[in-house]
Tab-separated table of C-alpha atoms in Angstrom:
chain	number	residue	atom	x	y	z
O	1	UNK	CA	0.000	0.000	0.000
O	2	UNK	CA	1.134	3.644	-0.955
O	3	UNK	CA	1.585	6.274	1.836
O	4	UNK	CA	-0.361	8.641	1.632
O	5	UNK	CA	-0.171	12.759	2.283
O	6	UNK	CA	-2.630	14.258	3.818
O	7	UNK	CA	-2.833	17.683	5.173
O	8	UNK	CA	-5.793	18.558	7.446
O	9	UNK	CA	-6.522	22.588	7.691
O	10	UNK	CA	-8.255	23.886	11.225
O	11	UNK	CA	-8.651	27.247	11.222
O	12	UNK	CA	-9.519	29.451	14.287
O	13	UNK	CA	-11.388	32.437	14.396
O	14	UNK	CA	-9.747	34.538	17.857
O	15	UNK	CA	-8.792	37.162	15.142
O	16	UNK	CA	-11.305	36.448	12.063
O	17	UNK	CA	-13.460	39.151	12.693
O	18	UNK	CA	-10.869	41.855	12.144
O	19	UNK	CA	-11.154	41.264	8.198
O	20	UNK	CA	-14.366	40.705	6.451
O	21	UNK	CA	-15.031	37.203	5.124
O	22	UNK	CA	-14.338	37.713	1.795
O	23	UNK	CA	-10.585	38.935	3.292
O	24	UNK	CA	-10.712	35.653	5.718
O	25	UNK	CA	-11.626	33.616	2.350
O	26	UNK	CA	-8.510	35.192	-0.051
O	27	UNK	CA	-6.284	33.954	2.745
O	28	UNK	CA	-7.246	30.702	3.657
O	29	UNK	CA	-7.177	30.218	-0.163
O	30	UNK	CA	-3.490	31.253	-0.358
O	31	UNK	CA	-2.982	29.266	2.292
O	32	UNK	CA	-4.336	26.385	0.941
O	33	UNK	CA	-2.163	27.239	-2.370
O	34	UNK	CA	0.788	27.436	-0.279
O	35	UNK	CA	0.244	23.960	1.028
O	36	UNK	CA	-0.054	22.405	-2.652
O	37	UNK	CA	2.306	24.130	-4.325
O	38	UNK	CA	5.004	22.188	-1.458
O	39	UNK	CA	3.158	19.352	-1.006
O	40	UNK	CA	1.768	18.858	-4.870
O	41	UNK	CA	0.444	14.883	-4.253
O	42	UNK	CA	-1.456	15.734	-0.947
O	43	UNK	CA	-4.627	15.890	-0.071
O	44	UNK	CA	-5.931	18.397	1.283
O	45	UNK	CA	-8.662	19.138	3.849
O	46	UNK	CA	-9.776	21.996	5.295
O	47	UNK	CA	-12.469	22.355	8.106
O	48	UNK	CA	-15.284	24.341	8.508
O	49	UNK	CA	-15.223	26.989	11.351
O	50	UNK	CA	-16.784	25.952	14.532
O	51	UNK	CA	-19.849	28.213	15.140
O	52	UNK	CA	-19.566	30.263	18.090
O	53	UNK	CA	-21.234	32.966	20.191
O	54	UNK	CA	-24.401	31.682	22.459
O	55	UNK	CA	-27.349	32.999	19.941
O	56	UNK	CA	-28.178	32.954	16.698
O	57	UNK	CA	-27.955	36.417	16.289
O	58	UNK	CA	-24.438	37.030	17.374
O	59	UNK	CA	-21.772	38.796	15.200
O	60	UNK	CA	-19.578	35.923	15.272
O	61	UNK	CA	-22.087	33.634	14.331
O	62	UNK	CA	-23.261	35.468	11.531
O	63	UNK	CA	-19.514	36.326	10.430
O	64	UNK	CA	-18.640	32.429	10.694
O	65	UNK	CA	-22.193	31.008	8.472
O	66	UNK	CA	-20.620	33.687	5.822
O	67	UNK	CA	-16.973	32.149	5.742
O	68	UNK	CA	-18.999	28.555	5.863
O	69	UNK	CA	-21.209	29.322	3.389
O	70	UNK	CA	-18.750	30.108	0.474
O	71	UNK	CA	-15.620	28.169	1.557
O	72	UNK	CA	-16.465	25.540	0.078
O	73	UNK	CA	-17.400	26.944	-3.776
O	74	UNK	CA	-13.882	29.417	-2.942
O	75	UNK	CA	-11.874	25.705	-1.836
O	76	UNK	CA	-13.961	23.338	-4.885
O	77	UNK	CA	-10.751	22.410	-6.837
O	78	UNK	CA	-8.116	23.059	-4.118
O	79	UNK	CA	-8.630	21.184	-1.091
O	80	UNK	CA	-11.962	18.786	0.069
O	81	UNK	CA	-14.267	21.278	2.827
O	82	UNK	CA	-14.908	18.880	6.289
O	83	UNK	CA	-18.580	20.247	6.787
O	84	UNK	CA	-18.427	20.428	11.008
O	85	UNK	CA	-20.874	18.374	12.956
O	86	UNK	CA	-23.351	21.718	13.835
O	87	UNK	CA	-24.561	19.658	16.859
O	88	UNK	CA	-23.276	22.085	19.150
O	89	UNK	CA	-26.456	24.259	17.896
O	90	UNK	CA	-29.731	23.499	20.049
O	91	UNK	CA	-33.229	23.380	17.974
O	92	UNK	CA	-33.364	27.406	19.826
O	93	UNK	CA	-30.195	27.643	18.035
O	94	UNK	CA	-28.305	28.408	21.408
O	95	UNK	CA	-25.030	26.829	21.996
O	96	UNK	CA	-24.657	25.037	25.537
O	97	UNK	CA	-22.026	25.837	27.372
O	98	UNK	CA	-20.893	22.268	28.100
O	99	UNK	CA	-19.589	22.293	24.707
O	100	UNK	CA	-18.027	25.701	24.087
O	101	UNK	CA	-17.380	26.724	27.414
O	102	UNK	CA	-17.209	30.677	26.505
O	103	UNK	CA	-19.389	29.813	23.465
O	104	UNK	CA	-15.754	30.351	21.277
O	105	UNK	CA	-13.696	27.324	22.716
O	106	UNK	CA	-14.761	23.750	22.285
O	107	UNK	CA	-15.022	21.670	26.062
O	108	UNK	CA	-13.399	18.046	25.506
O	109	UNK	CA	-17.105	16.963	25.348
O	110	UNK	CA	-17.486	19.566	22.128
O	111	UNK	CA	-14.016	18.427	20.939
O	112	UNK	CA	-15.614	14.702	20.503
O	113	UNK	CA	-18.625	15.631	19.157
O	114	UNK	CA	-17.349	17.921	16.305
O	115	UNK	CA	-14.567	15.671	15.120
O	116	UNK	CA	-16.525	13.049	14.535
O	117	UNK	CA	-16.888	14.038	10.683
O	118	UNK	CA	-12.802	14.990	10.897
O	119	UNK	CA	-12.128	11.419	11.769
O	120	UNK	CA	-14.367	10.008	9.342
O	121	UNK	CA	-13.165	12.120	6.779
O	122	UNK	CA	-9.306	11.663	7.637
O	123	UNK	CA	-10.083	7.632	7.884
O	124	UNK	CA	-11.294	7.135	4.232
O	125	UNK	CA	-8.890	9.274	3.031
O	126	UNK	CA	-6.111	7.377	4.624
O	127	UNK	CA	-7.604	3.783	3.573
O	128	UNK	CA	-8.210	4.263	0.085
């Protein structure tokens, strides 16, 4: 069996908001062509941001569904988007704190549940 490369992408957010999404988006696709152009066999996987902020109708949130939204038409023929288990989100569309503790960072019990699709994803790439 051939090795395979791959190159999983997790991007936080702590600063995100400081550039508009379309900003956020030109980067992470630079980065992405950064990646390839060293590591031209790879592939490459990049996750979508974790939702944050308690309600719906928070900045972050909103910022975040934008980035989500497009990354993956922006990504289509550079790098396979890991759509992130949006779990985390009640039916009120609150987030409990027992999985983002300040409604930003992920509690081990968050950690679990939103890496579920990672592994998965990770897994049949590495056992092709």
């Amino acid at each position: 069996m051939e090795s395979s490369t791959v190159v999983l992408l997790s991007i936080g957010h702590n600063d995100a908001l400081l550039s508009s999404p379309d900003e956020f988006l030109t980067h992470l696709c630079s980065l992405v062509d950064n990646v390839y152009s060293r590591l031209p066999q790879a592939s490459i996987f990049v996750m979508k941001l974790i939702p944050s902020g308690r309600r719906a109708d928070s900045p972050a949130r909103h910022w975040i569904g934008k980035v989500n939204e497009e990354m993956e038409t922006r990504l289509r023929s550079k790098a396979s988007v890991i759509d992130i288990d949006t779990s985390i989100i009640n039916s009120e569309g609150l987030i409990d704190r027992h999985l983002l503790f300040d409604f930003f960072h992920l509690t081990q019990e968050g950690y679990s549940l939103v890496f579920d699709n990672v592994h998965l994803a990770l897994h049949e790439a590495l056992n092709q």
